[in-house]
Tab-separated table of C-alpha atoms and ligand atoms in Angstrom:
chain	number	residue	atom	x	y	z
A	238	UNK	CA	158.937	72.839	57.050
A	239	UNK	CA	158.494	76.241	58.647
A	240	UNK	CA	161.227	75.499	61.144
A	241	UNK	CA	163.047	78.755	61.401
A	242	UNK	CA	165.982	78.730	63.717
A	243	UNK	CA	168.117	81.781	64.104
A	244	UNK	CA	171.565	80.311	63.784
A	245	UNK	CA	173.659	83.298	64.585
A	246	UNK	CA	176.559	80.900	64.135
A	247	UNK	CA	179.259	83.296	65.136
A	248	UNK	CA	182.585	81.662	64.481
A	249	UNK	CA	184.782	82.209	67.440
A	250	UNK	CA	188.241	80.886	67.979
A	251	UNK	CA	188.134	78.981	71.217
A	252	UNK	CA	191.733	79.907	71.995
A	253	UNK	CA	191.012	83.603	71.639
A	254	UNK	CA	188.324	83.603	74.242
A	255	UNK	CA	189.251	80.886	76.715
A	256	UNK	CA	192.057	81.587	79.125
A	257	UNK	CA	195.095	79.419	78.452
A	258	UNK	CA	195.000	76.147	80.359
A	259	UNK	CA	196.987	76.020	83.542
A	260	UNK	CA	196.785	79.713	84.402
A	261	UNK	CA	193.584	79.374	86.347
A	262	UNK	CA	193.380	78.598	90.031
A	263	UNK	CA	190.201	76.755	89.337
A	264	UNK	CA	189.120	73.192	88.691
A	265	UNK	CA	185.860	72.626	86.845
A	266	UNK	CA	185.297	69.058	88.050
A	267	UNK	CA	183.155	68.261	85.037
A	268	UNK	CA	182.267	64.834	83.681
A	269	UNK	CA	183.921	63.724	80.402
A	270	UNK	CA	180.865	64.368	78.288
A	271	UNK	CA	180.920	68.138	78.622
A	272	UNK	CA	183.805	70.612	78.143
A	273	UNK	CA	183.963	73.706	80.357
A	274	UNK	CA	182.098	76.854	79.345
A	275	UNK	CA	184.114	79.600	77.643
A	276	UNK	CA	185.781	82.090	79.980
A	277	UNK	CA	186.553	85.629	78.780
A	278	UNK	CA	190.210	86.556	78.699
A	279	UNK	CA	189.732	89.467	81.102
A	280	UNK	CA	187.977	87.350	83.702
A	281	UNK	CA	189.862	84.128	84.452
A	282	UNK	CA	188.298	81.846	87.043
A	283	UNK	CA	189.802	81.490	90.507
A	284	UNK	CA	188.624	80.131	93.841
A	285	UNK	CA	188.965	83.578	95.423
A	286	UNK	CA	186.936	85.285	92.701
A	287	UNK	CA	184.143	82.697	92.705
A	288	UNK	CA	183.905	82.991	96.478
A	289	UNK	CA	183.727	86.786	96.251
A	290	UNK	CA	181.061	86.480	93.553
A	291	UNK	CA	179.039	84.181	95.772
A	292	UNK	CA	179.099	86.707	98.616
A	293	UNK	CA	177.975	89.454	96.223
A	294	UNK	CA	175.241	87.274	94.706
A	295	UNK	CA	173.720	86.782	98.166
A	296	UNK	CA	174.274	90.354	99.385
A	297	UNK	CA	171.183	92.560	99.788
A	298	UNK	CA	173.419	95.607	100.076
A	299	UNK	CA	173.767	95.573	96.276
A	300	UNK	CA	170.179	96.829	96.143
A	301	UNK	CA	169.192	100.390	96.926
A	302	UNK	CA	167.461	99.745	100.260
A	303	UNK	CA	169.274	96.532	101.169
A	304	UNK	CA	166.223	94.302	100.764
A	305	UNK	CA	167.010	92.463	97.559
A	306	UNK	CA	169.899	90.299	96.405
A	307	UNK	CA	170.394	88.437	93.147
A	308	UNK	CA	169.455	85.392	95.207
A	309	UNK	CA	166.034	86.912	95.972
A	310	UNK	CA	165.000	85.988	92.438
A	311	UNK	CA	167.522	83.197	91.854
A	312	UNK	CA	167.013	80.619	94.625
A	313	UNK	CA	169.369	77.627	94.784
A	314	UNK	CA	166.755	74.998	95.707
A	315	UNK	CA	164.787	76.102	92.624
A	316	UNK	CA	167.855	75.788	90.370
A	317	UNK	CA	168.234	79.566	90.788
A	318	UNK	CA	164.768	80.468	89.493
A	319	UNK	CA	162.216	82.084	91.848
A	320	UNK	CA	159.016	80.033	91.773
A	321	UNK	CA	156.928	82.986	90.583
A	322	UNK	CA	155.167	83.433	87.256
A	323	UNK	CA	156.983	86.743	86.817
A	324	UNK	CA	159.543	88.320	89.130
A	325	UNK	CA	158.699	91.094	91.563
A	326	UNK	CA	161.129	94.027	91.612
A	327	UNK	CA	162.282	96.093	94.591
A	328	UNK	CA	159.201	98.358	94.439
A	329	UNK	CA	156.910	95.356	94.726
A	330	UNK	CA	155.907	95.666	91.102
A	331	UNK	CA	155.728	92.709	88.751
A	332	UNK	CA	158.314	92.601	85.976
A	333	UNK	CA	157.174	91.198	82.650
A	334	UNK	CA	159.310	88.092	82.804
A	335	UNK	CA	159.813	84.796	84.513
A	336	UNK	CA	163.180	84.526	86.333
A	337	UNK	CA	165.371	82.065	84.506
A	338	UNK	CA	167.252	79.343	86.320
A	339	UNK	CA	171.022	79.777	86.303
A	340	UNK	CA	172.221	76.148	86.131
A	341	UNK	CA	174.887	75.934	83.386
A	342	UNK	CA	174.347	79.579	82.477
A	343	UNK	CA	177.981	79.831	81.332
A	344	UNK	CA	177.063	77.638	78.361
A	345	UNK	CA	174.410	80.070	77.090
A	346	UNK	CA	175.766	82.182	74.214
A	347	UNK	CA	172.812	84.558	74.523
A	348	UNK	CA	171.392	85.523	77.904
A	349	UNK	CA	167.813	86.353	78.864
A	350	UNK	CA	164.686	85.152	77.101
A	351	UNK	CA	165.016	87.081	73.892
A	352	UNK	CA	167.798	89.690	73.685
A	353	UNK	CA	170.268	88.517	71.018
A	354	UNK	CA	172.718	91.284	71.965
A	355	UNK	CA	173.013	90.135	75.594
A	356	UNK	CA	176.015	87.872	75.146
A	357	UNK	CA	178.044	88.472	78.328
A	358	UNK	CA	177.274	87.346	81.874
A	359	UNK	CA	179.460	90.182	83.105
A	360	UNK	CA	177.377	92.754	81.257
A	361	UNK	CA	174.024	91.140	82.105
A	362	UNK	CA	174.467	91.864	85.835
A	363	UNK	CA	174.157	95.590	85.124
A	364	UNK	CA	170.515	95.086	84.159
A	365	UNK	CA	169.111	93.862	87.506
A	366	UNK	CA	171.496	96.091	89.457
A	367	UNK	CA	171.008	99.393	87.695
A	368	UNK	CA	168.151	98.985	85.209
A	369	UNK	CA	164.957	100.956	85.598
A	370	UNK	CA	162.683	99.167	83.122
A	371	UNK	CA	161.849	97.094	85.076
A	372	UNK	CA	163.345	98.289	88.357
A	373	UNK	CA	164.755	95.114	89.893
A	374	UNK	CA	167.370	96.039	92.530
A	375	UNK	CA	166.895	99.791	92.144
A	376	UNK	CA	170.555	100.795	92.370
A	377	UNK	CA	170.636	102.878	89.180
A	378	UNK	CA	172.473	106.186	89.818
A	379	UNK	CA	173.697	104.963	93.199
A	380	UNK	CA	176.603	102.768	92.175
A	381	UNK	CA	179.308	104.759	93.960
A	382	UNK	CA	177.385	104.782	97.256
A	383	UNK	CA	176.655	101.051	96.898
A	384	UNK	CA	180.322	100.236	96.285
A	385	UNK	CA	181.425	102.368	99.237
A	386	UNK	CA	178.916	100.600	101.449
A	387	UNK	CA	180.366	97.246	100.378
A	388	UNK	CA	183.965	98.315	101.010
A	389	UNK	CA	183.082	99.281	104.585
A	390	UNK	CA	182.633	95.549	105.247
A	391	UNK	CA	185.964	94.000	106.334
A	392	UNK	CA	185.146	90.861	104.355
A	393	UNK	CA	185.200	92.789	101.084
A	394	UNK	CA	188.211	94.901	102.039
A	395	UNK	CA	190.080	91.597	102.149
A	396	UNK	CA	188.276	89.712	99.367
A	397	UNK	CA	188.509	92.165	96.431
A	398	UNK	CA	192.342	92.342	96.436
A	399	UNK	CA	192.534	88.539	96.735
A	400	UNK	CA	190.133	88.026	93.841
A	401	UNK	CA	191.847	90.591	91.583
A	402	UNK	CA	195.565	90.316	92.411
A	403	UNK	CA	196.469	91.849	89.004
A	404	UNK	CA	194.749	95.124	89.968
A	405	UNK	CA	196.459	97.437	92.392
A	406	UNK	CA	194.402	97.819	95.578
A	407	UNK	CA	191.280	96.307	94.006
A	408	UNK	CA	188.013	97.779	95.220
A	409	UNK	CA	184.350	97.189	94.513
A	410	UNK	CA	183.623	98.918	91.215
A	411	UNK	CA	181.691	98.188	88.047
A	412	UNK	CA	184.502	96.063	86.640
A	413	UNK	CA	185.245	93.941	89.685
A	414	UNK	CA	181.671	93.442	90.910
A	415	UNK	CA	180.359	92.302	87.529
A	416	UNK	CA	183.414	90.063	86.951
A	417	UNK	CA	183.130	88.353	90.338
A	418	UNK	CA	179.375	87.830	89.939
A	419	UNK	CA	180.012	86.313	86.509
A	420	UNK	CA	182.739	83.985	87.793
A	421	UNK	CA	180.388	82.677	90.484
A	422	UNK	CA	177.630	82.153	87.938
A	423	UNK	CA	179.975	80.282	85.572
A	424	UNK	CA	180.742	77.937	88.443
A	425	UNK	CA	177.058	76.898	88.570
A	426	UNK	CA	177.480	73.751	86.494
A	427	UNK	CA	174.954	70.937	86.862
A	428	UNK	CA	175.562	67.542	85.262
A	429	UNK	CA	174.836	65.042	88.031
A	430	UNK	CA	171.192	64.108	87.510
A	431	UNK	CA	169.891	60.534	87.654
A	432	UNK	CA	169.520	60.797	83.864
A	433	UNK	CA	173.254	61.566	83.560
A	434	UNK	CA	174.087	58.538	85.675
A	435	UNK	CA	171.868	56.408	83.434
A	436	UNK	CA	172.856	57.876	80.046
A	437	UNK	CA	176.543	58.601	80.641
A	438	UNK	CA	177.441	56.608	83.746
A	439	UNK	CA	176.103	53.208	82.692
A	440	UNK	CA	173.837	52.949	85.741
A	441	UNK	CA	170.773	51.167	84.359
A	442	UNK	CA	168.891	51.581	87.626
A	443	UNK	CA	169.427	55.324	88.018
A	444	UNK	CA	166.055	56.134	86.438
A	445	UNK	CA	162.724	54.303	86.415
A	446	UNK	CA	161.342	52.234	83.541
A	447	UNK	CA	158.678	54.927	83.121
A	448	UNK	CA	161.386	57.591	82.728
A	449	UNK	CA	163.135	55.411	80.119
A	450	UNK	CA	159.910	55.238	78.117
A	451	UNK	CA	159.560	58.998	78.623
A	452	UNK	CA	163.042	59.482	77.167
A	453	UNK	CA	161.889	57.604	74.053
A	454	UNK	CA	158.849	59.849	73.740
A	455	UNK	CA	161.012	62.937	74.140
A	456	UNK	CA	163.276	61.845	71.281
A	457	UNK	CA	160.377	60.593	69.109
A	458	UNK	CA	159.343	62.683	66.095
A	459	UNK	CA	155.727	62.153	67.104
A	460	UNK	CA	156.252	64.785	69.826
A	461	UNK	CA	159.179	66.733	68.289
A	462	UNK	CA	160.587	67.898	71.654
A	463	UNK	CA	164.184	67.032	70.769
A	464	UNK	CA	164.318	69.322	67.732
A	465	UNK	CA	164.625	72.374	69.938
A	466	UNK	CA	165.552	70.780	73.295
A	467	UNK	CA	168.608	69.090	71.847
A	468	UNK	CA	171.987	67.846	73.127
A	469	UNK	CA	173.498	67.699	76.582
A	470	UNK	CA	171.699	70.796	77.835
A	471	UNK	CA	168.414	69.978	76.096
A	472	UNK	CA	168.387	73.312	74.270
A	473	UNK	CA	169.594	74.436	70.860
A	474	UNK	CA	171.620	77.161	72.599
A	475	UNK	CA	175.178	76.201	73.455
A	476	UNK	CA	178.712	77.506	73.664
A	477	UNK	CA	181.690	75.664	75.142
A	478	UNK	CA	185.397	76.395	75.541
A	479	UNK	CA	186.233	73.952	72.725
A	480	UNK	CA	183.333	74.179	70.247
A	481	UNK	CA	184.149	76.377	67.236
A	482	UNK	CA	180.515	77.460	66.941
A	483	UNK	CA	177.965	79.052	69.180
A	484	UNK	CA	174.481	77.721	68.618
A	485	UNK	CA	171.473	79.896	69.212
A	486	UNK	CA	167.821	78.990	68.771
A	487	UNK	CA	164.742	81.161	69.216
A	488	UNK	CA	161.249	79.834	68.511
A	489	UNK	CA	157.629	80.816	68.698
A	490	UNK	CA	155.932	78.078	70.686
A	491	UNK	CA	152.435	79.452	70.250
A	492	UNK	CA	152.253	81.235	73.620
A	493	UNK	CA	152.186	84.698	72.224
A	494	UNK	CA	148.760	85.179	70.750
A	495	UNK	CA	146.709	85.714	73.878
A	496	UNK	CA	149.178	86.956	76.458
A	497	UNK	CA	147.731	89.446	78.918
A	498	UNK	CA	151.064	91.256	79.157
A	499	UNK	CA	152.494	90.772	75.713
A	500	UNK	CA	156.250	90.682	75.546
A	501	UNK	CA	157.168	90.858	71.902
A	502	UNK	CA	160.122	88.444	71.945
A	503	UNK	CA	163.058	88.577	69.543
A	504	UNK	CA	161.333	91.142	67.303
A	505	UNK	CA	161.835	93.723	70.044
A	506	UNK	CA	165.558	93.670	69.190
A	507	UNK	CA	165.678	92.640	65.527
A	508	UNK	CA	162.617	94.427	64.169
A	509	UNK	CA	161.964	91.463	61.867
A	510	UNK	CA	158.264	90.508	61.723
A	511	UNK	CA	159.058	86.787	61.715
A	512	UNK	CA	160.726	87.186	65.131
A	513	UNK	CA	157.522	88.131	66.913
A	514	UNK	CA	156.813	85.696	69.737
A	515	UNK	CA	160.181	83.951	69.394
A	516	UNK	CA	162.084	83.254	72.619
A	517	UNK	CA	165.281	81.403	73.493
A	518	UNK	CA	164.795	77.696	74.065
A	519	UNK	CA	165.434	77.040	77.766
A	520	UNK	CA	167.579	74.143	78.937
A	521	UNK	CA	165.397	71.467	80.517
A	522	UNK	CA	167.972	70.443	83.107
A	523	UNK	CA	166.375	70.774	86.569
A	524	UNK	CA	163.117	71.761	84.863
A	525	UNK	CA	161.028	69.926	87.476
A	526	UNK	CA	161.964	72.559	90.081
A	527	UNK	CA	161.690	75.715	87.931
A	528	UNK	CA	157.882	75.993	87.563
A	529	UNK	CA	155.949	78.021	86.565
A	530	UNK	CA	157.195	77.906	82.996
A	531	UNK	CA	157.859	79.948	79.876
A	532	UNK	CA	159.020	83.577	79.540
A	533	UNK	CA	155.715	84.807	80.942
A	534	UNK	CA	155.222	82.087	83.570
A	535	UNK	CA	151.876	81.270	82.001
A	536	UNK	CA	152.252	77.482	82.163
A	537	UNK	CA	151.809	76.139	85.687
A	538	UNK	CA	153.412	72.698	85.635
A	539	UNK	CA	154.939	70.011	83.460
A	540	UNK	CA	151.590	68.397	82.643
A	541	UNK	CA	150.324	71.776	81.447
A	542	UNK	CA	153.491	72.273	79.376
A	543	UNK	CA	152.945	68.941	77.630
A	544	UNK	CA	149.251	69.734	77.121
A	545	UNK	CA	150.308	73.059	75.568
A	546	UNK	CA	152.437	71.246	72.989
A	547	UNK	CA	149.773	68.556	72.463
A	548	UNK	CA	147.292	71.190	71.361
A	549	UNK	CA	149.903	72.771	69.064
A	550	UNK	CA	150.159	75.961	71.116
A	551	UNK	CA	147.353	78.306	72.051
A	552	UNK	CA	146.696	79.063	68.431
A	553	UNK	CA	146.178	82.248	66.578
A	554	UNK	CA	149.718	83.427	65.982
A	555	UNK	CA	150.846	83.026	62.389
A	556	UNK	CA	154.509	82.811	63.410
A	557	UNK	CA	154.022	79.673	65.528
A	558	UNK	CA	156.828	77.187	64.794
A	559	UNK	CA	155.992	74.473	62.281
A	560	UNK	CA	157.211	71.991	64.888
A	561	UNK	CA	154.197	72.800	67.068
A	562	UNK	CA	152.224	70.215	65.159
A	563	UNK	CA	149.981	69.093	67.981
A	564	UNK	CA	149.645	65.418	68.844
A	565	UNK	CA	147.556	62.807	70.622
A	566	UNK	CA	149.103	61.682	73.908
A	567	UNK	CA	147.713	59.246	76.481
A	568	UNK	CA	147.744	59.885	80.220
A	569	UNK	CA	150.313	57.124	80.655
A	570	UNK	CA	152.591	58.679	78.023
A	571	UNK	CA	152.269	62.111	79.678
A	572	UNK	CA	153.261	60.560	83.022
A	573	UNK	CA	156.263	58.879	81.382
A	574	UNK	CA	157.380	62.103	79.711
A	575	UNK	CA	157.122	63.843	83.091
A	576	UNK	CA	159.125	61.036	84.743
A	577	UNK	CA	161.854	61.623	82.153
A	578	UNK	CA	161.840	65.399	82.762
A	579	UNK	CA	162.002	64.738	86.523
A	580	UNK	CA	165.053	62.514	86.030
A	581	UNK	CA	166.888	65.671	84.881
A	582	UNK	CA	166.886	67.081	88.437
A	583	UNK	CA	170.387	67.299	89.896
A	584	UNK	CA	169.916	67.145	93.694
A	585	UNK	CA	173.644	67.588	94.272
A	586	UNK	CA	173.487	70.936	92.506
A	587	UNK	CA	170.369	72.095	94.360
A	588	UNK	CA	171.956	71.396	97.736
A	589	UNK	CA	175.652	72.010	96.979
A	590	UNK	CA	177.049	74.050	99.894
A	591	UNK	CA	179.496	75.761	97.474
A	592	UNK	CA	176.542	77.521	95.834
A	593	UNK	CA	174.671	78.369	99.049
A	594	UNK	CA	174.338	81.629	100.991
A	595	UNK	CA	177.744	82.186	102.661
A	596	UNK	CA	176.697	84.970	105.050
A	597	UNK	CA	176.085	84.292	108.755
A	598	UNK	CA	172.448	84.396	109.946
A	599	UNK	CA	172.460	87.877	111.442
A	600	UNK	CA	174.725	89.584	108.921
A	601	UNK	CA	173.700	92.886	107.274
A	602	UNK	CA	174.111	91.248	103.862
A	603	UNK	CA	171.198	88.872	104.471
A	604	UNK	CA	167.821	89.571	102.932
A	605	UNK	CA	164.467	87.911	103.432
A	606	UNK	CA	164.367	85.553	100.521
A	607	UNK	CA	161.512	86.009	98.102
A	608	UNK	CA	160.476	82.403	98.442
A	609	UNK	CA	157.286	81.301	96.648
B	82	LIG	C1	163.661	91.034	90.693
B	82	LIG	C2	164.119	89.718	90.372
B	82	LIG	C3	165.540	89.539	89.874
B	82	LIG	C4	166.704	89.931	90.498
B	82	LIG	C5	166.844	90.680	91.789
B	82	LIG	C6	167.774	89.430	89.678
B	82	LIG	N1	167.286	88.764	88.596
B	82	LIG	FE1	168.365	87.796	87.189
B	82	LIG	N2	166.691	87.456	86.115
B	82	LIG	C7	165.422	87.842	86.479
B	82	LIG	C8	164.525	87.721	85.347
B	82	LIG	C9	163.047	88.058	85.319
B	82	LIG	C10	165.295	87.248	84.272
B	82	LIG	C11	164.848	87.072	82.828
B	82	LIG	C12	165.104	88.449	82.190
B	82	LIG	C13	164.745	88.592	80.743
B	82	LIG	O1	164.599	87.633	80.012
B	82	LIG	O2	164.660	89.759	80.298
B	82	LIG	C14	166.654	87.090	84.786
B	82	LIG	C15	167.728	86.614	84.035
B	82	LIG	C16	169.020	86.511	84.510
B	82	LIG	C17	170.121	85.965	83.765
B	82	LIG	C18	170.044	85.336	82.388
B	82	LIG	C19	169.912	83.832	82.547
B	82	LIG	C20	169.819	83.111	81.243
B	82	LIG	O3	169.573	81.896	81.250
B	82	LIG	O4	169.984	83.737	80.196
B	82	LIG	C21	171.232	86.070	84.557
B	82	LIG	C22	172.641	85.629	84.209
B	82	LIG	C23	170.821	86.716	85.780
B	82	LIG	N3	169.464	86.957	85.727
B	82	LIG	C24	171.687	87.054	86.814
B	82	LIG	C25	171.321	87.897	87.858
B	82	LIG	C26	172.281	88.520	88.757
B	82	LIG	C27	173.779	88.345	88.708
B	82	LIG	C28	171.554	89.272	89.640
B	82	LIG	C29	172.054	90.179	90.740
B	82	LIG	C30	173.004	91.211	90.329
B	82	LIG	C31	170.148	89.082	89.282
B	82	LIG	N4	170.070	88.267	88.196
B	82	LIG	C32	169.107	89.652	89.975
B	82	LIG	C33	165.045	88.290	87.742
B	82	LIG	C34	165.928	88.825	88.662
B	83	LIG	C1	159.932	74.687	68.209
B	83	LIG	C2	160.891	74.386	69.253
B	83	LIG	C3	160.379	73.621	70.463
B	83	LIG	C4	159.783	72.397	70.518
B	83	LIG	C5	159.432	71.477	69.357
B	83	LIG	C6	159.549	72.108	71.909
B	83	LIG	N1	159.982	73.149	72.682
B	83	LIG	FE1	159.781	73.326	74.659
B	83	LIG	N2	160.391	75.249	74.580
B	83	LIG	C7	160.809	75.908	73.433
B	83	LIG	C8	160.932	77.321	73.694
B	83	LIG	C9	161.380	78.401	72.712
B	83	LIG	C10	160.521	77.509	75.027
B	83	LIG	C11	160.375	78.853	75.748
B	83	LIG	C12	159.105	79.478	75.202
B	83	LIG	C13	158.717	80.800	75.811
B	83	LIG	O1	158.952	81.020	76.992
B	83	LIG	O2	158.143	81.629	75.079
B	83	LIG	C14	160.209	76.179	75.551
B	83	LIG	C15	159.834	75.917	76.860
B	83	LIG	C16	159.606	74.644	77.363
B	83	LIG	C17	159.369	74.366	78.751
B	83	LIG	C18	159.404	75.382	79.879
B	83	LIG	C19	160.797	75.491	80.424
B	83	LIG	C20	161.013	76.679	81.319
B	83	LIG	O3	162.072	76.730	81.945
B	83	LIG	O4	160.167	77.569	81.372
B	83	LIG	C21	159.160	73.004	78.862
B	83	LIG	C22	158.873	72.229	80.131
B	83	LIG	C23	159.257	72.461	77.530
B	83	LIG	N3	159.537	73.500	76.641
B	83	LIG	C24	159.112	71.126	77.218
B	83	LIG	C25	158.960	70.655	75.917
B	83	LIG	C26	158.468	69.347	75.575
B	83	LIG	C27	158.118	68.255	76.566
B	83	LIG	C28	158.399	69.299	74.211
B	83	LIG	C29	157.855	68.193	73.350
B	83	LIG	C30	156.482	67.849	73.609
B	83	LIG	C31	158.874	70.585	73.713
B	83	LIG	N4	159.204	71.371	74.770
B	83	LIG	C32	158.981	70.944	72.384
B	83	LIG	C33	161.044	75.304	72.213
B	83	LIG	C34	160.495	74.090	71.832
């Protein structure tokens, strides 16, 4: 079987990377079936730091002209995706990629659609903030001015020292801003969907009979979905504070051949021909609210996603995964599969006030949200 999974399988000692228990002013409030995500030693979680990170995440003043926050492209009600096929940067120009949702992002060993070197949430924030290909928030070369602008706000003058008590007179800088943003993002855990209540909570009525049949289809080798969308997060990418292994999976799902704006995929970073068109398997939690789909946003809705797999991909690319076998599926089965995918929506997460915009209506931090 031509099922090629990149199992980077980096052995990490959980103890070396997770902060020792009991030192964190933070409670994960997770259900029994999932351990917390790993937390880097230099960035322990705390209530104060997560709250600071939330204010930064929603603050337009992190962008050059004040018009764009992280939240412009990562909208809570859309599980922190943006509802667009591809994101629009600060200059109004389309980037090449679909904005990923951020639910459970702390569990992803590799971030972004296809960069195997992007393994730190702290580091990732530098890309939208300061990157120029694409220009997202446009702040490249202006970091000092941006940090000074933040520190002029009395909220931050108070919040940075509280969030980083181990640093003398903590200010906004590259270290603190990226650490606080990362702590907030690690707090975005989502495990309270109807499917969780059915599968893990013993609530037989939490999902419909159609969704239960859809679950069977999803885990049936006729359709093969579960090979790549596996485990609690429904992806073959996972790291936790206790697991000795990180799992990473990149696949070519037959989207690549006819893309108008070709993004090469994993090959861009590895140079290996077999990696062309391979992208990280996304988690399917909250997938019903993160349309349009795929790295290029080329699949409009869940029915179209299933139809894509049914036809074995768009065809034409020799590297297409051997699991894209194509299959016959009836309309009723498609509806059931969709009902299952919809049961993965965690309404508590999408409306949780702890993840919402903390700034008052008229505050300078607020930006016009790039809503679809
Ligand atoms: C202009 C829109 C835009 C803005 C603004 C933006 N992002 Fe993103 N974000 C994206 C896109 C597009 C991707 C996918 C990038 C890729 O695969 O190369 C992404 C990916 C991510 C990821 C990886 C998620 C995953 O599942 O691997 C994280 C984390 C993230 N963004 C955090 C942030 C933070 C923090 C900010 C603010 C500092 C921010 N983003 C601002 C569009 C945006
Ligand atoms: C060979 C591994 C593999 C198999 C089998 C597979 N998927 Fe995927 N799935 C992926 C990858 C990789 C992506 C992202 C592809 C991209 O953007 O280039 C993806 C994307 C998706 C998306 C879009 C999610 C988003 O956030 O954009 C949906 C929905 C989806 N798959 C559902 C399914 C269903 C339903 C099945 C079974 C019919 C299935 N997948 C089978 C690997 C797989």
